[in-house]
Short mmCIF file of C-alpha atoms in Angstrom, two decimals:
data_model
loop_
_atom_site.label_atom_id
_atom_site.label_comp_id
_atom_site.label_asym_id
_atom_site.label_seq_id
_atom_site.Cartn_x
_atom_site.Cartn_y
_atom_site.Cartn_z
CA THR A 1 -9.86 7.13 -19.15
CA GLN A 2 -6.44 7.82 -20.09
CA LEU A 3 -5.70 11.54 -21.09
CA LEU A 4 -3.65 10.48 -23.43
CA GLU A 5 -5.25 7.77 -26.01
CA GLN A 6 -3.26 5.78 -28.47
CA SER A 7 -3.35 3.20 -31.17
CA PRO A 8 -3.67 1.19 -32.73
CA GLN A 9 -3.03 -0.89 -29.12
CA PHE A 10 -1.33 -4.08 -30.65
CA LEU A 11 0.52 -4.30 -33.85
CA SER A 12 1.31 -7.10 -35.50
CA ILE A 13 3.73 -6.84 -39.04
CA GLN A 14 7.06 -8.96 -40.94
CA GLU A 15 10.29 -7.63 -40.83
CA GLY A 16 10.88 -5.25 -43.06
CA GLU A 17 7.71 -3.20 -42.56
CA ASN A 18 7.12 0.02 -41.35
CA LEU A 19 4.84 1.01 -38.83
CA THR A 20 3.18 3.90 -36.87
CA VAL A 21 1.44 4.29 -33.93
CA TYR A 22 -0.35 7.56 -32.44
CA CYS A 23 -0.16 9.63 -29.26
CA ASN A 24 -3.21 11.76 -29.32
CA SER A 25 -4.80 13.84 -26.62
CA SER A 26 -7.96 16.38 -26.04
CA SER A 27 -4.39 18.51 -24.12
CA VAL A 28 -1.29 20.14 -24.45
CA PHE A 29 1.63 19.08 -23.24
CA SER A 30 5.16 20.74 -22.95
CA SER A 31 6.89 18.24 -23.84
CA LEU A 32 5.46 14.92 -25.06
CA GLN A 33 8.56 11.24 -24.18
CA TRP A 34 8.36 8.00 -25.87
CA TYR A 35 9.24 5.38 -23.77
CA ARG A 36 9.42 1.44 -25.15
CA GLN A 37 8.68 -1.12 -21.95
CA GLU A 38 9.95 -5.16 -22.76
CA PRO A 39 8.39 -7.59 -20.38
CA GLY A 40 9.53 -7.69 -16.71
CA GLU A 41 11.98 -4.22 -16.96
CA GLY A 42 10.79 -0.22 -16.76
CA PRO A 43 9.77 2.01 -19.56
CA VAL A 44 13.26 3.39 -20.99
CA LEU A 45 13.07 6.79 -22.35
CA LEU A 46 13.40 7.18 -26.44
CA VAL A 47 13.15 10.22 -26.98
CA THR A 48 11.62 13.52 -25.90
CA VAL A 49 9.72 16.73 -27.85
CA VAL A 50 9.36 20.00 -27.34
CA THR A 51 8.66 22.29 -29.49
CA GLY A 52 5.70 22.15 -31.62
CA GLY A 53 6.39 20.77 -34.91
CA GLU A 54 9.57 19.01 -34.10
CA VAL A 55 10.54 15.92 -35.83
CA LYS A 56 12.79 14.12 -34.08
CA LYS A 57 15.01 10.72 -36.01
CA LEU A 58 16.70 8.21 -33.59
CA LYS A 59 18.18 6.13 -36.90
CA ARG A 60 15.47 4.10 -38.51
CA LEU A 61 12.75 6.24 -35.53
CA THR A 62 11.24 8.89 -36.36
CA PHE A 63 9.27 10.92 -34.42
CA GLN A 64 6.82 14.12 -34.05
CA PHE A 65 4.91 16.90 -31.79
CA GLY A 66 1.45 17.86 -33.09
CA ASP A 67 1.92 21.69 -33.48
CA ALA A 68 -0.87 21.79 -31.35
CA ARG A 69 1.56 19.32 -28.69
CA LYS A 70 -1.51 17.56 -28.17
CA ASP A 71 -0.64 14.48 -30.33
CA SER A 72 2.31 12.84 -31.41
CA SER A 73 4.11 9.88 -33.84
CA LEU A 74 5.90 7.05 -34.10
CA HIS A 75 7.46 5.59 -37.20
CA ILE A 76 9.86 2.93 -37.73
CA THR A 77 11.16 1.89 -40.15
CA ALA A 78 12.03 -1.29 -42.12
CA ALA A 79 10.62 -2.72 -38.34
CA GLN A 80 12.89 -5.73 -37.10
CA PRO A 81 12.37 -8.19 -34.77
CA GLY A 82 14.56 -6.09 -31.92
CA ASP A 83 11.64 -2.79 -31.73
CA THR A 84 8.96 -5.68 -30.82
CA GLY A 85 7.96 -3.98 -27.16
CA LEU A 86 5.46 -1.62 -25.85
CA TYR A 87 5.81 1.40 -27.06
CA LEU A 88 4.23 4.47 -24.40
CA CYS A 89 4.13 7.94 -24.82
CA ALA A 90 3.80 10.48 -21.78
CA GLY A 91 3.21 13.86 -21.57
CA ARG A 92 4.10 16.13 -19.13
CA SER A 93 2.34 18.75 -18.40
CA ASN A 94 2.68 22.18 -15.93
CA ASP A 95 1.50 20.61 -13.14
CA TYR A 96 4.22 18.25 -12.98
CA LYS A 97 2.71 15.27 -13.78
CA LEU A 98 4.09 12.62 -16.69
CA SER A 99 0.84 11.31 -17.45
CA PHE A 100 1.41 8.37 -19.66
CA GLY A 101 -0.43 6.49 -22.82
CA ALA A 102 -1.79 2.47 -22.66
CA GLY A 103 0.85 1.71 -24.66
CA THR A 104 0.89 -0.32 -27.73
CA THR A 105 2.49 -3.24 -27.92
CA VAL A 106 4.64 -4.60 -30.91
CA THR A 107 5.00 -7.32 -32.21
CA VAL A 108 8.01 -7.52 -35.11
CA ARG A 109 7.68 -11.20 -37.09
CA ALA A 110 11.04 -12.60 -38.34
CA ASP B 1 21.37 -0.10 -16.45
CA SER B 2 18.62 3.39 -15.82
CA GLY B 3 20.10 4.40 -12.05
CA VAL B 4 17.26 3.91 -10.62
CA THR B 5 16.74 0.70 -7.83
CA GLN B 6 14.18 -0.41 -6.71
CA THR B 7 13.82 -2.90 -3.97
CA PRO B 8 12.48 -5.05 -3.03
CA LYS B 9 11.75 -6.95 -7.26
CA HIS B 10 9.24 -9.85 -6.29
CA LEU B 11 7.16 -9.57 -3.05
CA ILE B 12 4.66 -11.94 -1.99
CA THR B 13 2.19 -11.12 0.65
CA ALA B 14 -1.18 -11.45 2.09
CA THR B 15 -4.39 -9.59 1.23
CA GLY B 16 -4.59 -7.47 4.56
CA GLN B 17 -1.28 -6.56 5.19
CA ARG B 18 0.76 -3.98 5.25
CA VAL B 19 4.40 -3.81 2.69
CA THR B 20 7.08 -0.77 2.25
CA LEU B 21 8.35 -0.56 -1.78
CA ARG B 22 12.03 1.32 -1.72
CA CYS B 23 13.38 3.66 -4.68
CA SER B 24 16.68 4.91 -4.33
CA PRO B 25 17.11 7.52 -7.89
CA ARG B 26 19.51 8.56 -10.04
CA SER B 27 21.91 10.54 -7.96
CA GLY B 28 21.87 14.23 -8.14
CA ASP B 29 17.68 13.73 -8.93
CA LEU B 30 15.50 15.21 -6.87
CA SER B 31 12.04 14.28 -8.60
CA VAL B 32 10.94 10.88 -7.75
CA TYR B 33 7.80 9.45 -9.13
CA TRP B 34 5.61 6.14 -8.19
CA TYR B 35 3.78 4.46 -11.23
CA GLN B 36 1.03 1.16 -10.15
CA GLN B 37 0.91 -0.75 -14.12
CA SER B 38 -1.08 -3.55 -14.74
CA LEU B 39 -2.89 -5.57 -17.44
CA ASP B 40 -5.84 -3.42 -17.92
CA GLN B 41 -4.79 -0.04 -16.49
CA GLY B 42 -1.67 0.17 -17.79
CA LEU B 43 1.37 2.61 -16.57
CA GLN B 44 -1.17 4.86 -13.24
CA PHE B 45 0.49 7.84 -12.02
CA LEU B 46 0.47 8.14 -8.55
CA ILE B 47 2.20 10.47 -7.11
CA GLN B 48 5.72 12.95 -7.06
CA TYR B 49 7.82 14.18 -5.12
CA TYR B 50 10.43 16.85 -5.60
CA ASN B 51 13.01 17.40 -3.00
CA GLY B 52 10.78 15.74 -0.19
CA GLU B 53 7.60 17.16 -0.59
CA GLU B 54 4.94 16.36 -2.40
CA ARG B 55 4.98 18.00 -6.16
CA ALA B 56 1.95 16.21 -7.55
CA LYS B 57 -0.59 13.35 -6.62
CA GLY B 58 -2.69 10.89 -9.45
CA ASN B 59 -5.13 8.24 -8.52
CA ILE B 60 -3.74 6.51 -5.49
CA LEU B 61 -5.65 5.38 -3.29
CA GLU B 62 -6.37 6.39 0.82
CA ARG B 63 -4.24 2.81 1.76
CA PHE B 64 -1.33 3.66 0.12
CA SER B 65 1.05 6.47 1.54
CA ALA B 66 4.39 7.96 0.38
CA GLN B 67 7.16 9.58 1.35
CA GLN B 68 10.17 11.65 0.04
CA PHE B 69 13.27 11.03 2.45
CA PRO B 70 16.04 13.43 3.44
CA ASP B 71 19.03 11.22 1.68
CA LEU B 72 16.20 11.91 -1.66
CA HIS B 73 14.75 7.67 -1.25
CA SER B 74 11.65 7.45 -1.14
CA GLU B 75 8.95 4.18 0.22
CA LEU B 76 5.70 3.80 -1.21
CA ASN B 77 3.89 1.80 1.98
CA LEU B 78 0.57 0.06 0.78
CA SER B 79 -1.66 -1.18 4.32
CA SER B 80 -4.88 -3.52 3.82
CA LEU B 81 -3.95 -4.65 0.64
CA GLU B 82 -6.47 -6.58 -1.31
CA LEU B 83 -6.32 -8.90 -4.39
CA GLY B 84 -7.15 -6.26 -7.04
CA ASP B 85 -3.45 -4.20 -5.18
CA SER B 86 -1.44 -7.27 -7.08
CA ALA B 87 0.84 -5.16 -9.95
CA LEU B 88 3.78 -4.38 -10.85
CA TYR B 89 5.25 -0.68 -9.27
CA PHE B 90 7.33 1.66 -10.64
CA CYS B 91 9.53 4.79 -9.63
CA ALA B 92 11.00 6.90 -11.43
CA SER B 93 13.30 9.62 -10.83
CA SER B 94 14.73 12.81 -13.05
CA TRP B 95 16.20 15.69 -11.57
CA GLN B 96 13.49 18.20 -11.53
CA PRO B 97 10.23 17.86 -11.34
CA THR B 98 9.64 20.95 -14.26
CA SER B 99 8.39 21.01 -18.06
CA GLN B 100 10.83 21.31 -20.80
CA GLY B 101 12.93 18.17 -20.90
CA ALA B 102 12.81 16.48 -17.71
CA GLU B 103 14.16 13.03 -18.46
CA ALA B 104 12.37 10.38 -16.32
CA PHE B 105 13.93 7.24 -16.11
CA PHE B 106 12.49 3.72 -14.51
CA GLY B 107 13.60 1.07 -11.73
CA GLN B 108 13.11 -2.18 -13.19
CA GLY B 109 9.76 -2.28 -10.21
CA THR B 110 8.64 -4.19 -7.70
CA ARG B 111 6.24 -7.54 -8.12
CA LEU B 112 3.74 -7.41 -5.70
CA THR B 113 1.90 -10.58 -5.61
CA VAL B 114 -0.94 -10.36 -2.82
CA VAL B 115 -2.63 -13.86 -1.90
#
């Protein structure tokens, strides 16, 4: 059982469309991170959110941390083929563990 | 390049054998994490070390062990290997093990194939 549940598991959209990936948990995290992983590579950190309700923007990517620090979302505006990859959320708890969700595979078609 | 180095990149071995995976963290990082990633299980946390000491343990099998050395590099030892141990093994490092904002940087992984 995953501590962090990500949805949807797979997402395929056309270039230019918007998408949202969700990360939910019943646990409270001191911080939450989003990573993107490409085949054969290690996950690469996109953003860290720390404060409940925090919103961070990274170009066309918007990340939000829930008020209760149990959930987060990643929204991509006007997706491009270069956004294709596995998006992983990871929550850091006070016992030092960094736990990952199963990931959302995003495919952006040209 | 994340600055985390893992060797070897690929490893093929037979069932019942023992292998050692090595990880050199980013310069200055004291904390090392090991993860296993398989197609059906996603990225599973195995174990974490901070400055040579074990800090957190996840779903690590008894056949697996790890350690962090005084120079901060880490090794993951996998013994009595089974076909189901075939996976990508990732090492990540961060400068501290504590909560807020301690970002983890991943190596490129070791792909282990047990035949």
